[in-house]
GROMACS .gro file of N, CA and C in nm:
model
  384
    1MET      N    1   2.084  -1.234   0.478
    1MET     CA    2   1.960  -1.264   0.576
    1MET      C    3   1.874  -1.393   0.540
    2GLU      N    4   1.851  -1.456   0.557
    2GLU     CA    5   1.736  -1.572   0.562
    2GLU      C    6   1.574  -1.494   0.471
    3ARG      N    7   1.570  -1.560   0.365
    3ARG     CA    8   1.415  -1.549   0.333
    3ARG      C    9   1.276  -1.559   0.442
    4GLU      N   10   1.271  -1.620   0.520
    4GLU     CA   11   1.141  -1.584   0.618
    4GLU      C   12   1.162  -1.523   0.737
    5THR      N   13   1.321  -1.476   0.776
    5THR     CA   14   1.343  -1.391   0.811
    5THR      C   15   1.325  -1.222   0.757
    6MET      N   16   1.376  -1.260   0.613
    6MET     CA   17   1.320  -1.091   0.592
    6MET      C   18   1.154  -1.082   0.540
    7LEU      N   19   1.064  -1.164   0.535
    7LEU     CA   20   0.919  -1.169   0.543
    7LEU      C   21   0.852  -1.182   0.644
    8GLN      N   22   0.972  -1.205   0.736
    8GLN     CA   23   0.810  -1.173   0.899
    8GLN      C   24   0.898  -1.018   0.967
    9ARG      N   25   1.024  -0.997   0.870
    9ARG     CA   26   1.044  -0.835   0.948
    9ARG      C   27   0.949  -0.736   0.850
   10ILE      N   28   0.957  -0.781   0.718
   10ILE     CA   29   0.815  -0.708   0.608
   10ILE      C   30   0.688  -0.665   0.659
   11ASP      N   31   0.661  -0.799   0.698
   11ASP     CA   32   0.487  -0.825   0.776
   11ASP      C   33   0.528  -0.715   0.915
   12ALA      N   34   0.661  -0.734   1.036
   12ALA     CA   35   0.597  -0.679   1.146
   12ALA      C   36   0.631  -0.550   1.087
   13ALA      N   37   0.709  -0.467   0.957
   13ALA     CA   38   0.674  -0.340   0.931
   13ALA      C   39   0.565  -0.299   0.850
   14TYR      N   40   0.472  -0.339   0.786
   14TYR     CA   41   0.350  -0.378   0.754
   14TYR      C   42   0.302  -0.344   0.907
   15ALA      N   43   0.296  -0.439   0.924
   15ALA     CA   44   0.173  -0.446   1.024
   15ALA      C   45   0.265  -0.280   1.147
   16ALA      N   46   0.307  -0.252   1.207
   16ALA     CA   47   0.325  -0.103   1.252
   16ALA      C   48   0.273   0.028   1.148
   17ARG      N   49   0.298  -0.015   1.017
   17ARG     CA   50   0.269   0.157   0.970
   17ARG      C   51   0.111   0.076   1.005
   18ALA      N   52   0.054  -0.059   1.025
   18ALA     CA   53  -0.090  -0.045   0.961
   18ALA      C   54  -0.158   0.033   1.083
   19ALA      N   55  -0.058  -0.022   1.196
   19ALA     CA   56  -0.109   0.045   1.346
   19ALA      C   57  -0.129   0.188   1.355
   20GLY      N   58  -0.015   0.204   1.260
   20GLY     CA   59   0.009   0.424   1.323
   20GLY      C   60   0.110   0.444   1.383
   21ASP      N   61   0.189   0.291   1.436
   21ASP     CA   62   0.299   0.323   1.554
   21ASP      C   63   0.424   0.361   1.469
   22ARG      N   64   0.447   0.457   1.462
   22ARG     CA   65   0.550   0.518   1.414
   22ARG      C   66   0.673   0.488   1.478
   23ALA      N   67   0.674   0.518   1.598
   23ALA     CA   68   0.841   0.465   1.683
   23ALA      C   69   0.858   0.331   1.566
   24ALA      N   70   0.735   0.210   1.626
   24ALA     CA   71   0.777   0.102   1.611
   24ALA      C   72   0.785   0.126   1.392
   25VAL      N   73   0.777   0.150   1.354
   25VAL     CA   74   0.775   0.220   1.176
   25VAL      C   75   0.943   0.215   1.216
   26ALA      N   76   0.975   0.297   1.293
   26ALA     CA   77   1.087   0.379   1.286
   26ALA      C   78   1.228   0.281   1.302
   27ASP      N   79   1.180   0.205   1.435
   27ASP     CA   80   1.283   0.080   1.402
   27ASP      C   81   1.263  -0.049   1.282
   28HIS      N   82   1.261   0.024   1.214
   28HIS     CA   83   1.288  -0.134   1.053
   28HIS      C   84   1.368  -0.046   0.967
   29TRP      N   85   1.373   0.061   1.013
   29TRP     CA   86   1.443   0.169   0.868
   29TRP      C   87   1.571   0.183   0.919
   30GLU      N   88   1.715   0.131   0.828
   30GLU     CA   89   1.837   0.193   0.811
   30GLU      C   90   1.817   0.327   0.808
   31PRO      N   91   1.925   0.372   0.951
   31PRO     CA   92   1.955   0.567   0.885
   31PRO      C   93   1.986   0.584   0.791
   32GLY      N   94   1.906   0.627   0.677
   32GLY     CA   95   1.982   0.724   0.550
   32GLY      C   96   1.856   0.627   0.476
   33ALA      N   97   1.784   0.497   0.511
   33ALA     CA   98   1.709   0.456   0.445
   33ALA      C   99   1.634   0.557   0.325
   34THR      N  100   1.600   0.498   0.166
   34THR     CA  101   1.468   0.553   0.086
   34THR      C  102   1.349   0.505   0.088
   35TYR      N  103   1.277   0.593   0.084
   35TYR     CA  104   1.165   0.534   0.022
   35TYR      C  105   1.113   0.639  -0.120
   36ARG      N  106   1.045   0.502  -0.204
   36ARG     CA  107   1.000   0.632  -0.311
   36ARG      C  108   0.865   0.501  -0.342
   37LEU      N  109   0.768   0.595  -0.364
   37LEU     CA  110   0.580   0.612  -0.454
   37LEU      C  111   0.657   0.596  -0.603
   38ALA      N  112   0.640   0.538  -0.690
   38ALA     CA  113   0.648   0.513  -0.810
   38ALA      C  114   0.583   0.581  -0.861
   39GLY      N  115   0.564   0.674  -1.024
   39GLY     CA  116   0.446   0.686  -1.035
   39GLY      C  117   0.504   0.809  -1.099
   40GLU      N  118   0.431   0.872  -1.152
   40GLU     CA  119   0.416   1.067  -1.234
   40GLU      C  120   0.353   1.148  -1.155
   41ALA      N  121   0.570   1.214  -1.069
   41ALA     CA  122   0.525   1.314  -0.945
   41ALA      C  123   0.395   1.373  -0.961
   42THR      N  124   0.346   1.456  -1.101
   42THR     CA  125   0.216   1.534  -1.112
   42THR      C  126   0.083   1.462  -1.011
   43VAL      N  127   0.119   1.313  -0.990
   43VAL     CA  128  -0.039   1.324  -0.949
   43VAL      C  129   0.006   1.159  -0.863
   44THR      N  130   0.096   1.151  -0.822
   44THR     CA  131   0.130   1.075  -0.712
   44THR      C  132   0.116   1.192  -0.547
   45PRO      N  133   0.130   1.173  -0.412
   45PRO     CA  134   0.157   1.246  -0.384
   45PRO      C  135   0.285   1.274  -0.372
   46ALA      N  136   0.328   1.410  -0.305
   46ALA     CA  137   0.462   1.465  -0.243
   46ALA      C  138   0.474   1.457  -0.134
   47LEU      N  139   0.629   1.373  -0.188
   47LEU     CA  140   0.654   1.244  -0.036
   47LEU      C  141   0.795   1.306  -0.005
   48PRO      N  142   0.858   1.245   0.130
   48PRO     CA  143   1.050   1.286   0.179
   48PRO      C  144   1.104   1.179   0.103
   49GLY      N  145   1.219   1.191   0.046
   49GLY     CA  146   1.275   1.051  -0.023
   49GLY      C  147   1.330   0.978   0.089
   50ASP      N  148   1.359   1.086   0.238
   50ASP     CA  149   1.363   0.924   0.408
   50ASP      C  150   1.243   0.896   0.424
   51ALA      N  151   1.286   0.759   0.421
   51ALA     CA  152   1.175   0.618   0.457
   51ALA      C  153   1.061   0.687   0.545
   52ILE      N  154   1.162   0.743   0.669
   52ILE     CA  155   1.063   0.728   0.776
   52ILE      C  156   0.979   0.864   0.762
   53GLN      N  157   1.003   0.991   0.745
   53GLN     CA  158   0.993   1.089   0.679
   53GLN      C  159   0.830   1.046   0.613
   54ALA      N  160   0.843   0.961   0.494
   54ALA     CA  161   0.744   0.933   0.404
   54ALA      C  162   0.633   0.843   0.458
   55VAL      N  163   0.732   0.776   0.493
   55VAL     CA  164   0.597   0.668   0.556
   55VAL      C  165   0.501   0.758   0.717
   56ASN      N  166   0.537   0.812   0.724
   56ASN     CA  167   0.487   0.888   0.916
   56ASN      C  168   0.389   1.001   0.781
   57ALA      N  169   0.393   1.022   0.664
   57ALA     CA  170   0.329   1.072   0.607
   57ALA      C  171   0.185   1.012   0.550
   58LEU      N  172   0.302   0.917   0.477
   58LEU     CA  173   0.196   0.773   0.462
   58LEU      C  174   0.088   0.744   0.538
   59ILE      N  175   0.109   0.766   0.646
   59ILE     CA  176   0.059   0.720   0.792
   59ILE      C  177  -0.081   0.806   0.786
   60ASP      N  178  -0.027   0.990   0.786
   60ASP     CA  179  -0.159   1.031   0.783
   60ASP      C  180  -0.264   1.014   0.675
   61LEU      N  181  -0.213   1.022   0.546
   61LEU     CA  182  -0.325   1.023   0.454
   61LEU      C  183  -0.361   0.842   0.364
   62PHE      N  184  -0.312   0.748   0.440
   62PHE     CA  185  -0.372   0.657   0.429
   62PHE      C  186  -0.404   0.543   0.532
   63GLU      N  187  -0.526   0.464   0.587
   63GLU     CA  188  -0.547   0.373   0.698
   63GLU      C  189  -0.592   0.229   0.607
   64PHE      N  190  -0.484   0.146   0.673
   64PHE     CA  191  -0.457   0.010   0.618
   64PHE      C  192  -0.649  -0.091   0.700
   65HIS      N  193  -0.678  -0.151   0.638
   65HIS     CA  194  -0.807  -0.250   0.710
   65HIS      C  195  -0.760  -0.364   0.717
   66GLU      N  196  -0.673  -0.396   0.594
   66GLU     CA  197  -0.678  -0.562   0.620
   66GLU      C  198  -0.518  -0.553   0.497
   67LEU      N  199  -0.442  -0.628   0.529
   67LEU     CA  200  -0.361  -0.701   0.393
   67LEU      C  201  -0.340  -0.795   0.444
   68GLU      N  202  -0.333  -0.802   0.340
   68GLU     CA  203  -0.289  -0.963   0.244
   68GLU      C  204  -0.125  -0.982   0.121
   69ARG      N  205  -0.060  -1.029   0.174
   69ARG     CA  206   0.064  -1.081   0.118
   69ARG      C  207   0.053  -1.161   0.011
   70VAL      N  208   0.006  -1.174  -0.167
   70VAL     CA  209  -0.027  -1.267  -0.223
   70VAL      C  210   0.013  -1.357  -0.290
   71HIS      N  211   0.210  -1.277  -0.265
   71HIS     CA  212   0.352  -1.348  -0.342
   71HIS      C  213   0.488  -1.266  -0.302
   72ALA      N  214   0.538  -1.405  -0.306
   72ALA     CA  215   0.673  -1.288  -0.245
   72ALA      C  216   0.832  -1.355  -0.275
   73VAL      N  217   0.895  -1.314  -0.403
   73VAL     CA  218   0.970  -1.336  -0.391
   73VAL      C  219   1.122  -1.292  -0.361
   74VAL      N  220   1.238  -1.367  -0.291
   74VAL     CA  221   1.313  -1.344  -0.223
   74VAL      C  222   1.424  -1.406  -0.252
   75GLU      N  223   1.574  -1.246  -0.359
   75GLU     CA  224   1.668  -1.317  -0.361
   75GLU      C  225   1.737  -1.227  -0.293
   76GLY      N  226   1.854  -1.261  -0.221
   76GLY     CA  227   2.003  -1.252  -0.169
   76GLY      C  228   1.908  -1.100  -0.083
   77ASP      N  229   1.965  -0.990  -0.072
   77ASP     CA  230   1.938  -0.895   0.037
   77ASP      C  231   1.792  -0.782  -0.079
   78SER      N  232   1.708  -0.866  -0.112
   78SER     CA  233   1.623  -0.782  -0.174
   78SER      C  234   1.506  -0.904  -0.198
   79ALA      N  235   1.364  -0.848  -0.224
   79ALA     CA  236   1.234  -0.855  -0.153
   79ALA      C  237   1.094  -0.777  -0.267
   80ALA      N  238   1.058  -0.836  -0.356
   80ALA     CA  239   0.958  -0.798  -0.441
   80ALA      C  240   0.852  -0.873  -0.396
   81ILE      N  241   0.718  -0.790  -0.333
   81ILE     CA  242   0.577  -0.861  -0.266
   81ILE      C  243   0.447  -0.801  -0.311
   82HIS      N  244   0.463  -0.859  -0.395
   82HIS     CA  245   0.219  -0.854  -0.418
   82HIS      C  246   0.179  -0.831  -0.276
   83TRP      N  247   0.088  -0.766  -0.275
   83TRP     CA  248  -0.049  -0.645  -0.184
   83TRP      C  249  -0.140  -0.700  -0.218
   84ARG      N  250  -0.285  -0.755  -0.153
   84ARG     CA  251  -0.418  -0.710  -0.176
   84ARG      C  252  -0.376  -0.573  -0.042
   85VAL      N  253  -0.479  -0.482  -0.041
   85VAL     CA  254  -0.534  -0.459   0.100
   85VAL      C  255  -0.676  -0.366   0.055
   86ARG      N  256  -0.723  -0.343   0.179
   86ARG     CA  257  -0.855  -0.275   0.177
   86ARG      C  258  -0.785  -0.121   0.244
   87VAL      N  259  -0.765   0.005   0.225
   87VAL     CA  260  -0.778   0.102   0.291
   87VAL      C  261  -0.852   0.202   0.230
   88SER      N  262  -0.784   0.298   0.281
   88SER     CA  263  -0.918   0.438   0.303
   88SER      C  264  -0.808   0.620   0.368
   89THR      N  265  -0.908   0.693   0.305
   89THR     CA  266  -0.839   0.773   0.390
   89THR      C  267  -0.943   0.855   0.504
   90PRO      N  268  -0.861   0.933   0.587
   90PRO     CA  269  -0.930   0.935   0.746
   90PRO      C  270  -1.082   0.984   0.707
   91GLY      N  271  -1.198   0.841   0.776
   91GLY     CA  272  -1.326   0.866   0.747
   91GLY      C  273  -1.358   0.859   0.595
   92GLY      N  274  -1.226   0.814   0.543
   92GLY     CA  275  -1.355   0.758   0.392
   92GLY      C  276  -1.416   0.613   0.392
   93GLU      N  277  -1.425   0.595   0.320
   93GLU     CA  278  -1.506   0.450   0.228
   93GLU      C  279  -1.337   0.333   0.201
   94PRO      N  280  -1.364   0.241   0.265
   94PRO     CA  281  -1.252   0.169   0.219
   94PRO      C  282  -1.266   0.079   0.104
   95VAL      N  283  -1.130   0.123   0.000
   95VAL     CA  284  -1.135   0.070  -0.068
   95VAL      C  285  -1.014  -0.041  -0.120
   96GLU      N  286  -1.048  -0.163  -0.216
   96GLU     CA  287  -0.893  -0.237  -0.266
   96GLU      C  288  -0.769  -0.164  -0.339
   97ALA      N  289  -0.741  -0.223  -0.304
   97ALA     CA  290  -0.644  -0.173  -0.389
   97ALA      C  291  -0.532  -0.322  -0.401
   98GLU      N  292  -0.413  -0.302  -0.518
   98GLU     CA  293  -0.304  -0.358  -0.496
   98GLU      C  294  -0.147  -0.309  -0.500
   99ILE      N  295  -0.066  -0.352  -0.379
   99ILE     CA  296   0.039  -0.226  -0.379
   99ILE      C  297   0.165  -0.382  -0.451
  100TYR      N  298   0.263  -0.348  -0.547
  100TYR     CA  299   0.397  -0.417  -0.563
  100TYR      C  300   0.531  -0.377  -0.498
  101ASP      N  301   0.580  -0.410  -0.390
  101ASP     CA  302   0.672  -0.344  -0.325
  101ASP      C  303   0.816  -0.406  -0.331
  102LEU      N  304   0.939  -0.353  -0.369
  102LEU     CA  305   1.065  -0.398  -0.372
  102LEU      C  306   1.155  -0.328  -0.249
  103TRP      N  307   1.167  -0.455  -0.194
  103TRP     CA  308   1.200  -0.384  -0.083
  103TRP      C  309   1.429  -0.461  -0.093
  104ARG      N  310   1.519  -0.350   0.008
  104ARG     CA  311   1.670  -0.391  -0.026
  104ARG      C  312   1.652  -0.356   0.099
  105PHE      N  313   1.731  -0.520   0.152
  105PHE     CA  314   1.823  -0.476   0.299
  105PHE      C  315   1.887  -0.442   0.329
  106ALA      N  316   1.952  -0.393   0.424
  106ALA     CA  317   2.082  -0.344   0.487
  106ALA      C  318   2.163  -0.488   0.530
  107ALA      N  319   2.347  -0.447   0.503
  107ALA     CA  320   2.336  -0.540   0.621
  107ALA      C  321   2.301  -0.596   0.755
  108SER      N  322   2.263  -0.449   0.886
  108SER     CA  323   2.232  -0.515   0.940
  108SER      C  324   2.051  -0.551   0.960
  109GLY      N  325   1.985  -0.592   0.864
  109GLY     CA  326   1.876  -0.640   0.790
  109GLY      C  327   1.762  -0.562   0.896
  110ARG      N  328   1.838  -0.373   0.893
  110ARG     CA  329   1.694  -0.307   0.884
  110ARG      C  330   1.642  -0.279   0.713
  111VAL      N  331   1.608  -0.257   0.653
  111VAL     CA  332   1.543  -0.193   0.587
  111VAL      C  333   1.602  -0.108   0.477
  112ALA      N  334   1.709  -0.048   0.331
  112ALA     CA  335   1.718  -0.007   0.302
  112ALA      C  336   1.694   0.127   0.191
  113SER      N  337   1.575   0.049   0.142
  113SER     CA  338   1.525   0.091   0.029
  113SER      C  339   1.363   0.019   0.037
  114LEU      N  340   1.239   0.127   0.008
  114LEU     CA  341   1.157   0.062  -0.058
  114LEU      C  342   1.105   0.135  -0.187
  115VAL      N  343   1.111   0.070  -0.240
  115VAL     CA  344   0.999   0.139  -0.359
  115VAL      C  345   0.894   0.076  -0.396
  116GLN      N  346   0.756   0.155  -0.436
  116GLN     CA  347   0.640   0.111  -0.408
  116GLN      C  348   0.530   0.159  -0.526
  117PHE      N  349   0.516   0.037  -0.629
  117PHE     CA  350   0.401   0.050  -0.668
  117PHE      C  351   0.222   0.035  -0.620
  118THR      N  352   0.179   0.125  -0.674
  118THR     CA  353   0.026   0.129  -0.679
  118THR      C  354  -0.081   0.154  -0.808
  119ASP      N  355  -0.210   0.179  -0.774
  119ASP     CA  356  -0.251   0.252  -0.889
  119ASP      C  357  -0.277   0.385  -0.825
  120THR      N  358  -0.236   0.489  -0.924
  120THR     CA  359  -0.196   0.583  -0.960
  120THR      C  360  -0.334   0.673  -0.890
  121ALA      N  361  -0.448   0.601  -1.036
  121ALA     CA  362  -0.539   0.666  -1.074
  121ALA      C  363  -0.637   0.662  -0.992
  122LEU      N  364  -0.561   0.619  -0.894
  122LEU     CA  365  -0.656   0.550  -0.810
  122LEU      C  366  -0.613   0.637  -0.593
  123ILE      N  367  -0.509   0.599  -0.602
  123ILE     CA  368  -0.484   0.762  -0.460
  123ILE      C  369  -0.500   0.874  -0.544
  124VAL      N  370  -0.518   0.911  -0.723
  124VAL     CA  371  -0.532   1.071  -0.702
  124VAL      C  372  -0.699   1.080  -0.673
  125ARG      N  373  -0.826   0.944  -0.700
  125ARG     CA  374  -0.978   0.985  -0.694
  125ARG      C  375  -0.893   1.010  -0.544
  126MET      N  376  -0.922   0.877  -0.481
  126MET     CA  377  -0.867   0.864  -0.302
  126MET      C  378  -0.873   1.019  -0.224
  127LEU      N  379  -0.755   1.118  -0.298
  127LEU     CA  380  -0.675   1.198  -0.213
  127LEU      C  381  -0.810   1.334  -0.303
  128ALA      N  382  -0.909   1.363  -0.386
  128ALA     CA  383  -0.947   1.421  -0.425
  128ALA      C  384  -1.118   1.501  -0.342
   0.00000   0.00000   0.00000
């Protein structure tokens, strides 16, 4: 897959996620795709390994207000992306955060896996 196509698909997946459009989010994932929020399991939200179920759970926990792609590196079937976001819990005040994603795509062009890194201490404070 070409670099720009991959980045467009990632942007579309995040746009669907930010809009809370569960059906559109699901369209981006390969059957059996995985999701993992990196960090200490005792402080990160318990999420299923299935990507669609995990992202649906995150939609319930966090609302995205703004999303800016800071930097992206694409190689082969993978992309590493640094983001700046404004995010809140439902009814909460938005906060600034950074996310680092590692995406891997299947031959179909759909997402096969996503590992996400972010400030787990901030997550704990937001969910308290």
